[in-house]
Short mmCIF file of N, CA and C in Angstrom, two decimals:
data_model
loop_
_atom_site.label_atom_id
_atom_site.label_comp_id
_atom_site.label_asym_id
_atom_site.label_seq_id
_atom_site.Cartn_x
_atom_site.Cartn_y
_atom_site.Cartn_z
N MET A 1 -28.21 40.64 -7.97
CA MET A 1 -27.67 41.77 -7.24
C MET A 1 -27.76 41.55 -5.73
N GLU A 2 -28.85 40.91 -5.33
CA GLU A 2 -29.03 40.67 -3.89
C GLU A 2 -27.98 39.71 -3.34
N LEU A 3 -27.64 38.70 -4.14
CA LEU A 3 -26.65 37.74 -3.69
C LEU A 3 -25.24 38.33 -3.67
N SER A 4 -25.01 39.35 -4.45
CA SER A 4 -23.67 39.97 -4.49
C SER A 4 -23.42 40.92 -3.33
N GLN A 5 -24.45 41.26 -2.56
CA GLN A 5 -24.27 42.17 -1.44
C GLN A 5 -23.58 41.45 -0.28
N PRO A 6 -22.69 42.13 0.49
CA PRO A 6 -22.04 41.49 1.63
C PRO A 6 -23.04 41.20 2.75
N LYS A 7 -22.71 40.22 3.54
CA LYS A 7 -23.59 39.82 4.63
C LYS A 7 -23.51 40.85 5.76
N THR A 8 -24.67 41.24 6.27
CA THR A 8 -24.72 42.25 7.35
C THR A 8 -24.37 41.61 8.68
N ILE A 9 -23.74 42.40 9.57
CA ILE A 9 -23.33 41.92 10.89
C ILE A 9 -24.55 41.85 11.79
N TYR A 10 -24.56 40.83 12.63
CA TYR A 10 -25.67 40.64 13.57
C TYR A 10 -25.73 41.85 14.50
N GLU A 11 -26.98 42.32 14.77
CA GLU A 11 -27.14 43.56 15.52
C GLU A 11 -26.66 43.44 16.97
N ASN A 12 -26.73 42.26 17.57
CA ASN A 12 -26.28 42.06 18.94
C ASN A 12 -24.84 41.55 19.04
N TYR A 13 -24.13 41.62 17.93
CA TYR A 13 -22.76 41.10 17.92
C TYR A 13 -21.84 42.02 18.72
N LYS A 14 -20.99 41.41 19.54
CA LYS A 14 -20.01 42.14 20.32
C LYS A 14 -18.62 41.72 19.87
N SER A 15 -17.81 42.68 19.56
CA SER A 15 -16.47 42.38 19.08
C SER A 15 -15.62 41.83 20.22
N ASP A 16 -14.45 41.30 19.86
CA ASP A 16 -13.55 40.73 20.86
C ASP A 16 -13.06 41.81 21.82
N ARG A 17 -12.86 41.42 23.08
CA ARG A 17 -12.39 42.36 24.09
C ARG A 17 -10.91 42.68 23.84
N PRO A 18 -10.51 43.92 23.93
CA PRO A 18 -9.10 44.28 23.70
C PRO A 18 -8.21 43.65 24.76
N PRO A 19 -6.93 43.46 24.47
CA PRO A 19 -6.03 42.84 25.46
C PRO A 19 -5.81 43.70 26.70
N ILE A 20 -5.99 45.00 26.60
CA ILE A 20 -5.85 45.89 27.75
C ILE A 20 -7.18 46.59 27.97
N TRP A 21 -7.72 46.49 29.16
CA TRP A 21 -8.99 47.13 29.45
C TRP A 21 -8.92 47.76 30.85
N PRO A 22 -9.70 48.78 31.09
CA PRO A 22 -9.66 49.46 32.40
C PRO A 22 -10.31 48.62 33.48
N VAL A 23 -9.74 48.68 34.68
CA VAL A 23 -10.25 47.94 35.83
C VAL A 23 -11.13 48.88 36.64
N THR A 24 -12.29 48.42 37.02
CA THR A 24 -13.22 49.25 37.77
C THR A 24 -12.71 49.50 39.18
N SER A 25 -13.18 50.57 39.79
CA SER A 25 -12.77 50.92 41.17
C SER A 25 -13.27 49.89 42.17
N SER A 26 -14.45 49.31 41.92
CA SER A 26 -14.97 48.29 42.85
C SER A 26 -14.09 47.06 42.85
N ALA A 27 -13.53 46.70 41.66
CA ALA A 27 -12.63 45.54 41.61
C ALA A 27 -11.32 45.84 42.31
N MET A 28 -10.89 47.11 42.26
CA MET A 28 -9.64 47.46 42.93
C MET A 28 -9.77 47.45 44.44
N ASN A 29 -10.94 47.82 44.98
CA ASN A 29 -11.12 47.97 46.41
C ASN A 29 -11.81 46.78 47.08
N CYS A 30 -12.09 45.73 46.32
CA CYS A 30 -12.81 44.59 46.92
C CYS A 30 -11.86 43.76 47.76
N ASN A 31 -12.41 43.06 48.77
CA ASN A 31 -11.64 42.18 49.64
C ASN A 31 -11.82 40.73 49.17
N PRO A 32 -10.73 40.03 48.87
CA PRO A 32 -10.88 38.64 48.39
C PRO A 32 -11.36 37.72 49.51
N THR A 33 -12.11 36.73 49.14
CA THR A 33 -12.61 35.74 50.10
C THR A 33 -11.51 34.74 50.43
N PRO A 34 -11.65 33.99 51.53
CA PRO A 34 -10.63 32.97 51.86
C PRO A 34 -10.44 31.94 50.74
N ARG A 35 -11.53 31.64 50.04
CA ARG A 35 -11.40 30.68 48.94
C ARG A 35 -10.53 31.22 47.82
N VAL A 36 -10.72 32.51 47.49
CA VAL A 36 -9.89 33.13 46.46
C VAL A 36 -8.44 33.19 46.90
N MET A 37 -8.21 33.48 48.18
CA MET A 37 -6.85 33.52 48.69
C MET A 37 -6.18 32.14 48.63
N LEU A 38 -6.99 31.09 48.87
CA LEU A 38 -6.45 29.73 48.79
C LEU A 38 -6.08 29.36 47.37
N LEU A 39 -6.96 29.75 46.43
CA LEU A 39 -6.68 29.44 45.03
C LEU A 39 -5.51 30.24 44.48
N ALA A 40 -5.24 31.41 45.08
CA ALA A 40 -4.16 32.25 44.59
C ALA A 40 -2.80 31.74 45.02
N GLN A 41 -2.77 30.79 45.97
CA GLN A 41 -1.49 30.29 46.44
C GLN A 41 -0.85 29.40 45.35
N ALA A 42 0.46 29.47 45.24
CA ALA A 42 1.17 28.63 44.28
C ALA A 42 1.13 27.17 44.73
N LYS A 43 1.13 26.28 43.76
CA LYS A 43 1.05 24.86 44.08
C LYS A 43 2.35 24.40 44.73
N GLN A 44 2.22 23.69 45.85
CA GLN A 44 3.38 23.22 46.58
C GLN A 44 3.95 21.97 45.92
N VAL A 45 5.24 21.81 46.06
CA VAL A 45 5.90 20.62 45.52
C VAL A 45 5.58 19.43 46.42
N ASN A 46 5.42 18.27 45.81
CA ASN A 46 5.13 17.05 46.57
C ASN A 46 6.28 16.77 47.54
N GLN A 47 5.89 16.31 48.72
CA GLN A 47 6.90 16.07 49.75
C GLN A 47 7.84 14.93 49.38
N ASN A 48 7.39 14.00 48.52
CA ASN A 48 8.23 12.88 48.09
C ASN A 48 9.05 13.18 46.84
N TRP A 49 8.95 14.42 46.35
CA TRP A 49 9.69 14.76 45.14
C TRP A 49 11.17 14.86 45.41
N GLN A 50 11.98 14.32 44.48
CA GLN A 50 13.42 14.37 44.60
C GLN A 50 14.00 14.96 43.32
N PRO A 51 15.00 15.79 43.42
CA PRO A 51 15.58 16.37 42.20
C PRO A 51 16.28 15.30 41.38
N ASP A 52 16.51 15.61 40.11
CA ASP A 52 17.17 14.66 39.21
C ASP A 52 18.57 14.34 39.70
N ARG A 53 18.93 13.09 39.52
CA ARG A 53 20.25 12.65 39.94
C ARG A 53 21.31 13.24 39.00
N SER A 54 22.42 13.62 39.55
CA SER A 54 23.49 14.21 38.75
C SER A 54 24.07 13.19 37.78
N VAL A 55 24.50 13.68 36.63
CA VAL A 55 25.10 12.78 35.65
C VAL A 55 26.40 12.21 36.19
N TYR A 56 27.11 12.99 36.94
CA TYR A 56 28.38 12.54 37.50
C TYR A 56 28.11 11.96 38.89
N SER A 57 28.29 10.66 39.02
CA SER A 57 28.07 10.00 40.30
C SER A 57 29.29 10.17 41.19
N GLU A 58 29.04 10.27 42.45
CA GLU A 58 30.11 10.45 43.42
C GLU A 58 30.47 9.10 44.03
N VAL A 59 31.73 8.82 44.03
CA VAL A 59 32.24 7.56 44.59
C VAL A 59 32.48 7.77 46.08
N SER A 60 31.93 6.87 46.87
CA SER A 60 32.08 7.01 48.32
C SER A 60 33.52 6.74 48.75
N GLU A 61 33.83 7.23 49.94
CA GLU A 61 35.17 7.04 50.48
C GLU A 61 35.45 5.57 50.76
N ARG A 62 34.41 4.84 51.11
CA ARG A 62 34.59 3.41 51.40
C ARG A 62 34.94 2.64 50.14
N ALA A 63 34.28 3.04 49.00
CA ALA A 63 34.59 2.36 47.75
C ALA A 63 35.99 2.69 47.26
N ARG A 64 36.47 3.88 47.59
CA ARG A 64 37.81 4.26 47.16
C ARG A 64 38.88 3.48 47.90
N THR A 65 38.64 3.21 49.17
CA THR A 65 39.66 2.54 49.99
C THR A 65 39.42 1.04 50.12
N ALA A 66 38.46 0.49 49.37
CA ALA A 66 38.16 -0.94 49.47
C ALA A 66 39.29 -1.76 48.85
N ILE A 67 39.50 -2.96 49.39
CA ILE A 67 40.52 -3.88 48.90
C ILE A 67 39.79 -5.06 48.25
N ALA A 68 40.13 -5.35 46.99
CA ALA A 68 39.47 -6.43 46.26
C ALA A 68 39.89 -7.77 46.82
N SER A 69 38.94 -8.71 46.86
CA SER A 69 39.22 -10.06 47.33
C SER A 69 39.92 -10.86 46.22
N PRO A 70 40.56 -11.98 46.59
CA PRO A 70 41.23 -12.79 45.56
C PRO A 70 40.27 -13.28 44.47
N ARG A 71 39.00 -13.53 44.83
CA ARG A 71 38.03 -14.01 43.84
C ARG A 71 37.72 -12.92 42.82
N ILE A 72 37.57 -11.69 43.29
CA ILE A 72 37.29 -10.59 42.37
C ILE A 72 38.49 -10.34 41.46
N ILE A 73 39.69 -10.45 42.02
CA ILE A 73 40.89 -10.28 41.19
C ILE A 73 40.96 -11.38 40.13
N GLN A 74 40.56 -12.61 40.50
CA GLN A 74 40.58 -13.71 39.54
C GLN A 74 39.57 -13.47 38.42
N LEU A 75 38.37 -12.99 38.78
CA LEU A 75 37.34 -12.75 37.76
C LEU A 75 37.68 -11.56 36.87
N SER A 76 38.46 -10.64 37.37
CA SER A 76 38.80 -9.47 36.57
C SER A 76 39.88 -9.74 35.54
N GLN A 77 40.56 -10.89 35.66
CA GLN A 77 41.61 -11.21 34.70
C GLN A 77 40.99 -11.68 33.38
N PRO A 78 41.52 -11.22 32.22
CA PRO A 78 41.00 -11.69 30.93
C PRO A 78 41.38 -13.14 30.68
N LYS A 79 40.58 -13.83 29.87
CA LYS A 79 40.88 -15.21 29.54
C LYS A 79 42.08 -15.26 28.61
N SER A 80 42.89 -16.23 28.81
CA SER A 80 44.09 -16.40 27.97
C SER A 80 43.90 -17.64 27.11
N TYR A 81 44.05 -17.47 25.79
CA TYR A 81 43.93 -18.56 24.84
C TYR A 81 45.25 -18.71 24.10
N ASP A 82 45.68 -19.96 23.95
CA ASP A 82 46.92 -20.20 23.21
C ASP A 82 46.72 -20.02 21.72
N SER A 83 45.55 -20.38 21.21
CA SER A 83 45.27 -20.25 19.78
C SER A 83 43.78 -20.04 19.60
N VAL A 84 43.39 -19.82 18.36
CA VAL A 84 41.97 -19.62 18.05
C VAL A 84 41.20 -20.91 18.23
N ASP A 85 41.82 -22.04 17.92
CA ASP A 85 41.13 -23.34 18.08
C ASP A 85 40.82 -23.61 19.54
N ASP A 86 41.80 -23.29 20.43
CA ASP A 86 41.54 -23.48 21.85
C ASP A 86 40.42 -22.57 22.34
N GLN A 87 40.38 -21.35 21.78
CA GLN A 87 39.33 -20.41 22.17
C GLN A 87 37.96 -20.92 21.76
N GLU A 88 37.85 -21.44 20.52
CA GLU A 88 36.56 -21.95 20.05
C GLU A 88 36.17 -23.22 20.78
N SER A 89 37.14 -24.12 21.01
CA SER A 89 36.81 -25.38 21.71
C SER A 89 36.39 -25.10 23.15
N ASP A 90 37.08 -24.17 23.81
CA ASP A 90 36.71 -23.84 25.18
C ASP A 90 35.32 -23.21 25.23
N TYR A 91 35.00 -22.39 24.24
CA TYR A 91 33.68 -21.75 24.22
C TYR A 91 32.58 -22.77 24.01
N TRP A 92 32.79 -23.69 23.04
CA TRP A 92 31.75 -24.67 22.75
C TRP A 92 31.62 -25.71 23.86
N ILE A 93 32.70 -26.01 24.55
CA ILE A 93 32.61 -26.99 25.62
C ILE A 93 31.86 -26.42 26.81
N GLN A 94 32.07 -25.14 27.11
CA GLN A 94 31.48 -24.53 28.29
C GLN A 94 30.04 -24.06 28.06
N SER A 95 29.60 -23.98 26.84
CA SER A 95 28.24 -23.49 26.59
C SER A 95 27.25 -24.65 26.61
N ALA A 96 26.06 -24.36 27.07
CA ALA A 96 25.03 -25.41 27.12
C ALA A 96 24.59 -25.82 25.73
N ARG A 97 24.67 -24.89 24.80
CA ARG A 97 24.28 -25.23 23.43
C ARG A 97 25.19 -26.28 22.84
N ALA A 98 26.47 -26.19 23.14
CA ALA A 98 27.41 -27.18 22.62
C ALA A 98 27.16 -28.55 23.22
N LEU A 99 26.83 -28.56 24.54
CA LEU A 99 26.54 -29.84 25.17
C LEU A 99 25.30 -30.49 24.57
N ALA A 100 24.27 -29.67 24.31
CA ALA A 100 23.06 -30.23 23.71
C ALA A 100 23.34 -30.71 22.30
N PHE A 101 24.21 -30.00 21.59
CA PHE A 101 24.53 -30.41 20.22
C PHE A 101 25.27 -31.74 20.21
N LYS A 102 26.20 -31.90 21.16
CA LYS A 102 26.95 -33.15 21.23
C LYS A 102 26.04 -34.32 21.59
N ARG A 103 25.08 -34.07 22.47
CA ARG A 103 24.15 -35.13 22.83
C ARG A 103 23.27 -35.51 21.65
N SER A 104 22.89 -34.52 20.85
CA SER A 104 22.03 -34.81 19.71
C SER A 104 22.76 -35.61 18.64
N LEU A 105 24.10 -35.49 18.57
CA LEU A 105 24.86 -36.27 17.59
C LEU A 105 24.83 -37.75 17.92
N ASN A 106 24.74 -38.08 19.18
CA ASN A 106 24.75 -39.49 19.60
C ASN A 106 23.34 -40.06 19.74
N THR A 107 22.33 -39.28 19.39
CA THR A 107 20.94 -39.73 19.53
C THR A 107 20.48 -40.38 18.24
N GLU A 108 19.78 -41.50 18.35
CA GLU A 108 19.23 -42.20 17.20
C GLU A 108 17.78 -41.80 17.00
N ALA A 109 17.42 -41.51 15.76
CA ALA A 109 16.06 -41.09 15.45
C ALA A 109 15.10 -42.27 15.55
N SER A 110 13.91 -42.00 16.03
CA SER A 110 12.88 -43.02 16.15
C SER A 110 12.28 -43.33 14.78
N PRO A 111 11.62 -44.46 14.65
CA PRO A 111 10.99 -44.77 13.35
C PRO A 111 9.97 -43.71 12.93
N ARG A 112 9.31 -43.09 13.89
CA ARG A 112 8.34 -42.05 13.56
C ARG A 112 9.02 -40.83 12.95
N LEU A 113 10.18 -40.44 13.53
CA LEU A 113 10.93 -39.30 12.98
C LEU A 113 11.45 -39.62 11.59
N LEU A 114 11.91 -40.84 11.37
CA LEU A 114 12.39 -41.22 10.04
C LEU A 114 11.26 -41.19 9.02
N ALA A 115 10.06 -41.61 9.46
CA ALA A 115 8.92 -41.58 8.54
C ALA A 115 8.53 -40.15 8.20
N LEU A 116 8.59 -39.25 9.21
CA LEU A 116 8.26 -37.85 8.95
C LEU A 116 9.32 -37.16 8.11
N ALA A 117 10.57 -37.61 8.20
CA ALA A 117 11.65 -37.00 7.43
C ALA A 117 11.66 -37.45 5.98
N THR A 118 10.93 -38.51 5.66
CA THR A 118 10.90 -38.99 4.28
C THR A 118 10.12 -38.01 3.40
N PRO A 119 10.67 -37.59 2.28
CA PRO A 119 9.93 -36.64 1.43
C PRO A 119 8.68 -37.27 0.83
N LYS A 120 7.71 -36.44 0.56
CA LYS A 120 6.44 -36.91 0.02
C LYS A 120 6.62 -37.34 -1.43
N ASP A 121 6.09 -38.53 -1.75
CA ASP A 121 6.20 -39.04 -3.11
C ASP A 121 5.22 -38.35 -4.04
N VAL A 122 5.59 -38.31 -5.31
CA VAL A 122 4.72 -37.73 -6.32
C VAL A 122 3.61 -38.74 -6.66
N PRO A 123 2.36 -38.32 -6.78
CA PRO A 123 1.30 -39.27 -7.14
C PRO A 123 1.57 -39.95 -8.48
N LYS A 124 1.06 -41.16 -8.61
CA LYS A 124 1.27 -41.91 -9.85
C LYS A 124 0.59 -41.25 -11.05
N GLU A 125 -0.54 -40.59 -10.80
CA GLU A 125 -1.27 -39.97 -11.90
C GLU A 125 -0.71 -38.60 -12.28
N TYR A 126 0.36 -38.15 -11.59
CA TYR A 126 0.89 -36.80 -11.85
C TYR A 126 1.56 -36.75 -13.21
N LEU A 127 1.25 -35.72 -13.97
CA LEU A 127 1.86 -35.50 -15.27
C LEU A 127 2.70 -34.24 -15.21
N CYS A 128 3.93 -34.35 -15.66
CA CYS A 128 4.79 -33.18 -15.67
C CYS A 128 4.29 -32.16 -16.68
N GLU A 129 4.78 -30.93 -16.54
CA GLU A 129 4.37 -29.88 -17.46
C GLU A 129 4.84 -30.20 -18.87
N ARG A 130 3.94 -29.92 -19.81
CA ARG A 130 4.28 -30.17 -21.20
C ARG A 130 5.29 -29.14 -21.67
N PRO A 131 6.32 -29.56 -22.38
CA PRO A 131 7.31 -28.58 -22.83
C PRO A 131 6.69 -27.57 -23.80
N VAL A 132 7.33 -26.42 -23.88
CA VAL A 132 6.82 -25.37 -24.76
C VAL A 132 6.92 -25.80 -26.22
N GLN A 133 7.97 -26.48 -26.57
CA GLN A 133 8.17 -26.97 -27.93
C GLN A 133 8.09 -28.50 -27.93
N TRP A 134 7.34 -29.04 -28.85
CA TRP A 134 7.24 -30.50 -28.96
C TRP A 134 7.22 -30.88 -30.44
N LEU A 135 7.56 -32.11 -30.68
CA LEU A 135 7.65 -32.61 -32.05
C LEU A 135 6.26 -32.90 -32.59
N VAL A 136 6.05 -32.53 -33.83
CA VAL A 136 4.80 -32.80 -34.52
C VAL A 136 4.96 -34.10 -35.30
N SER A 137 4.02 -34.99 -35.12
CA SER A 137 4.12 -36.30 -35.77
C SER A 137 3.93 -36.17 -37.28
N GLU A 138 4.42 -37.18 -38.00
CA GLU A 138 4.28 -37.18 -39.46
C GLU A 138 2.82 -37.32 -39.87
N ALA A 139 2.03 -38.03 -39.07
CA ALA A 139 0.61 -38.20 -39.42
C ALA A 139 -0.12 -36.86 -39.38
N VAL A 140 0.24 -36.00 -38.42
CA VAL A 140 -0.40 -34.70 -38.35
C VAL A 140 0.06 -33.81 -39.50
N LYS A 141 1.34 -33.91 -39.86
CA LYS A 141 1.84 -33.09 -40.96
C LYS A 141 1.16 -33.43 -42.29
N ASN A 142 0.89 -34.70 -42.50
CA ASN A 142 0.32 -35.15 -43.77
C ASN A 142 -1.18 -35.33 -43.72
N ALA A 143 -1.83 -34.92 -42.62
CA ALA A 143 -3.27 -35.12 -42.50
C ALA A 143 -4.01 -34.14 -43.41
N ALA A 144 -5.14 -34.61 -43.92
CA ALA A 144 -5.98 -33.77 -44.79
C ALA A 144 -7.25 -33.43 -44.03
N ALA A 145 -7.56 -32.15 -43.97
CA ALA A 145 -8.74 -31.70 -43.24
C ALA A 145 -10.01 -32.10 -43.98
N THR A 146 -11.00 -32.54 -43.20
CA THR A 146 -12.28 -32.91 -43.80
C THR A 146 -13.11 -31.66 -44.09
N GLU A 147 -14.19 -31.86 -44.82
CA GLU A 147 -15.07 -30.73 -45.15
C GLU A 147 -15.69 -30.13 -43.88
N ARG A 148 -15.97 -30.97 -42.92
CA ARG A 148 -16.54 -30.49 -41.66
C ARG A 148 -15.55 -29.60 -40.92
N VAL A 149 -14.29 -30.01 -40.86
CA VAL A 149 -13.26 -29.22 -40.18
C VAL A 149 -13.04 -27.90 -40.91
N ILE A 150 -13.05 -27.94 -42.24
CA ILE A 150 -12.87 -26.71 -43.01
C ILE A 150 -14.02 -25.75 -42.76
N ARG A 151 -15.23 -26.29 -42.68
CA ARG A 151 -16.40 -25.44 -42.46
C ARG A 151 -16.38 -24.84 -41.05
N LEU A 152 -15.94 -25.63 -40.05
CA LEU A 152 -15.85 -25.10 -38.70
C LEU A 152 -14.71 -24.10 -38.54
N ALA A 153 -13.68 -24.21 -39.37
CA ALA A 153 -12.54 -23.30 -39.26
C ALA A 153 -12.85 -21.91 -39.81
N LYS A 154 -13.89 -21.81 -40.59
CA LYS A 154 -14.23 -20.50 -41.15
C LYS A 154 -14.89 -19.63 -40.07
N PRO A 155 -14.57 -18.34 -40.03
CA PRO A 155 -15.20 -17.46 -39.03
C PRO A 155 -16.67 -17.26 -39.34
N LYS A 156 -17.43 -17.05 -38.29
CA LYS A 156 -18.87 -16.84 -38.44
C LYS A 156 -19.13 -15.43 -38.96
N THR A 157 -19.90 -15.36 -40.01
CA THR A 157 -20.20 -14.06 -40.61
C THR A 157 -21.45 -13.47 -39.97
N ARG A 158 -21.34 -12.22 -39.59
CA ARG A 158 -22.46 -11.52 -38.98
C ARG A 158 -22.61 -10.15 -39.62
N ARG A 159 -23.84 -9.74 -39.69
CA ARG A 159 -24.09 -8.42 -40.25
C ARG A 159 -24.03 -7.36 -39.15
N GLU A 160 -23.73 -6.14 -39.54
CA GLU A 160 -23.71 -5.03 -38.61
C GLU A 160 -25.12 -4.58 -38.29
N LEU A 161 -25.24 -3.75 -37.27
CA LEU A 161 -26.56 -3.26 -36.86
C LEU A 161 -27.21 -2.42 -37.95
N TYR A 162 -26.39 -1.64 -38.66
CA TYR A 162 -26.97 -0.80 -39.71
C TYR A 162 -27.37 -1.60 -40.93
N GLU A 163 -26.95 -2.88 -40.98
CA GLU A 163 -27.33 -3.75 -42.09
C GLU A 163 -28.57 -4.57 -41.78
N GLY A 164 -29.19 -4.32 -40.63
CA GLY A 164 -30.41 -5.04 -40.28
C GLY A 164 -30.20 -6.20 -39.34
N PHE A 165 -29.01 -6.29 -38.70
CA PHE A 165 -28.75 -7.39 -37.78
C PHE A 165 -29.46 -7.15 -36.46
N ASP A 166 -30.20 -8.17 -35.98
CA ASP A 166 -30.93 -8.09 -34.71
C ASP A 166 -30.25 -9.00 -33.70
N PRO A 167 -29.51 -8.44 -32.71
CA PRO A 167 -28.80 -9.31 -31.76
C PRO A 167 -29.73 -10.02 -30.78
N TYR A 168 -30.98 -9.57 -30.67
CA TYR A 168 -31.92 -10.16 -29.71
C TYR A 168 -32.84 -11.20 -30.36
N LYS A 169 -32.61 -11.49 -31.60
CA LYS A 169 -33.45 -12.47 -32.29
C LYS A 169 -33.07 -13.88 -31.86
N ILE A 170 -34.08 -14.67 -31.49
CA ILE A 170 -33.87 -16.05 -31.04
C ILE A 170 -34.16 -16.98 -32.20
N SER A 171 -33.26 -17.91 -32.42
CA SER A 171 -33.44 -18.84 -33.53
C SER A 171 -34.57 -19.82 -33.23
N SER A 172 -35.10 -20.41 -34.29
CA SER A 172 -36.20 -21.37 -34.13
C SER A 172 -35.73 -22.64 -33.43
N ALA A 173 -34.45 -23.01 -33.63
CA ALA A 173 -33.94 -24.21 -32.96
C ALA A 173 -33.87 -24.01 -31.45
N ALA A 174 -33.49 -22.77 -31.02
CA ALA A 174 -33.44 -22.50 -29.59
C ALA A 174 -34.84 -22.47 -28.98
N LYS A 175 -35.84 -22.08 -29.77
CA LYS A 175 -37.21 -22.04 -29.25
C LYS A 175 -37.77 -23.42 -29.03
N HIS A 176 -37.42 -24.40 -29.87
CA HIS A 176 -37.99 -25.73 -29.79
C HIS A 176 -37.08 -26.73 -29.08
N THR A 177 -35.97 -26.26 -28.50
CA THR A 177 -35.06 -27.18 -27.83
C THR A 177 -35.63 -27.60 -26.48
N THR A 178 -35.14 -28.72 -25.96
CA THR A 178 -35.57 -29.27 -24.67
C THR A 178 -34.35 -29.40 -23.77
N ALA A 179 -34.47 -28.92 -22.55
CA ALA A 179 -33.36 -28.98 -21.61
C ALA A 179 -33.13 -30.40 -21.15
N THR A 180 -31.88 -30.76 -21.01
CA THR A 180 -31.52 -32.10 -20.55
C THR A 180 -31.71 -32.18 -19.04
N PRO A 181 -31.81 -33.41 -18.50
CA PRO A 181 -31.93 -33.54 -17.04
C PRO A 181 -30.76 -32.89 -16.28
N ARG A 182 -29.58 -32.90 -16.88
CA ARG A 182 -28.42 -32.29 -16.21
C ARG A 182 -28.58 -30.78 -16.12
N LEU A 183 -29.11 -30.15 -17.18
CA LEU A 183 -29.35 -28.71 -17.15
C LEU A 183 -30.42 -28.35 -16.12
N LYS A 184 -31.46 -29.18 -16.05
CA LYS A 184 -32.50 -28.92 -15.05
C LYS A 184 -31.94 -29.05 -13.63
N GLU A 185 -31.01 -30.00 -13.46
CA GLU A 185 -30.41 -30.18 -12.14
C GLU A 185 -29.53 -28.98 -11.77
N LEU A 186 -28.80 -28.46 -12.74
CA LEU A 186 -27.91 -27.33 -12.47
C LEU A 186 -28.66 -26.03 -12.24
N CYS A 187 -29.85 -25.88 -12.82
CA CYS A 187 -30.59 -24.63 -12.66
C CYS A 187 -31.35 -24.57 -11.35
N MET A 188 -31.41 -25.69 -10.62
CA MET A 188 -32.09 -25.68 -9.34
C MET A 188 -31.21 -25.01 -8.28
N PRO A 189 -31.80 -24.27 -7.32
CA PRO A 189 -31.00 -23.65 -6.26
C PRO A 189 -30.42 -24.69 -5.32
N LEU A 190 -29.38 -24.30 -4.61
CA LEU A 190 -28.75 -25.21 -3.68
C LEU A 190 -29.70 -25.54 -2.53
N PRO A 191 -29.73 -26.80 -2.10
CA PRO A 191 -30.65 -27.17 -1.01
C PRO A 191 -30.39 -26.41 0.29
N ARG A 192 -29.12 -26.10 0.58
CA ARG A 192 -28.82 -25.40 1.83
C ARG A 192 -29.28 -23.96 1.82
N LYS A 193 -29.57 -23.41 0.62
CA LYS A 193 -30.04 -22.04 0.52
C LYS A 193 -31.54 -21.94 0.34
N MET A 194 -32.22 -23.07 0.28
CA MET A 194 -33.67 -23.08 0.12
C MET A 194 -34.34 -23.03 1.50
N LYS A 195 -35.31 -22.18 1.65
CA LYS A 195 -36.08 -22.04 2.88
C LYS A 195 -37.37 -22.80 2.75
N HIS A 196 -37.55 -23.80 3.59
CA HIS A 196 -38.75 -24.61 3.55
C HIS A 196 -39.85 -23.95 4.36
N LYS A 197 -41.03 -23.93 3.80
CA LYS A 197 -42.17 -23.35 4.49
C LYS A 197 -42.64 -24.28 5.60
N VAL A 198 -42.96 -23.68 6.74
CA VAL A 198 -43.43 -24.45 7.88
C VAL A 198 -44.93 -24.63 7.78
#
């Protein structure tokens, strides 16, 4: 019941001030200080400020009455091509890329470049992927499985846990086995990770 009760308001809590409130007579009759008068002034525009440029630019009278020189008239004329082939040949001849391309056609590759351009040979020991389907030899088809192979082909029988099977039981052969030198070598930590005592 105690937890279900609403939370009580703090005794010193003051609600938000209303948007309209009465101004005291002392505030109405007070004289502002020079600092307050300075802060009340509107911010002046920077002396270097310039208004935005008009979208429509005005053409000067000098530009209107100017006379174009023969060079400007020559540059203003469109190029004239007799055919598409002349247009392409003129473009490729005048471009630096075409000149570099023509020079590269007459350049002979060095022996080093020819050696680098030679594709890498496949190693002699490389074996291609075995096909998915392959022929089975007659010897395999007619082979007879030995008793050992038949015994290994049978699945291992195991009892269930409710039948008394103990998965943690260690066989007697595993208890009396001896690790080989290779196993002892593999179980040792890496030398670079071993900390030697000083």
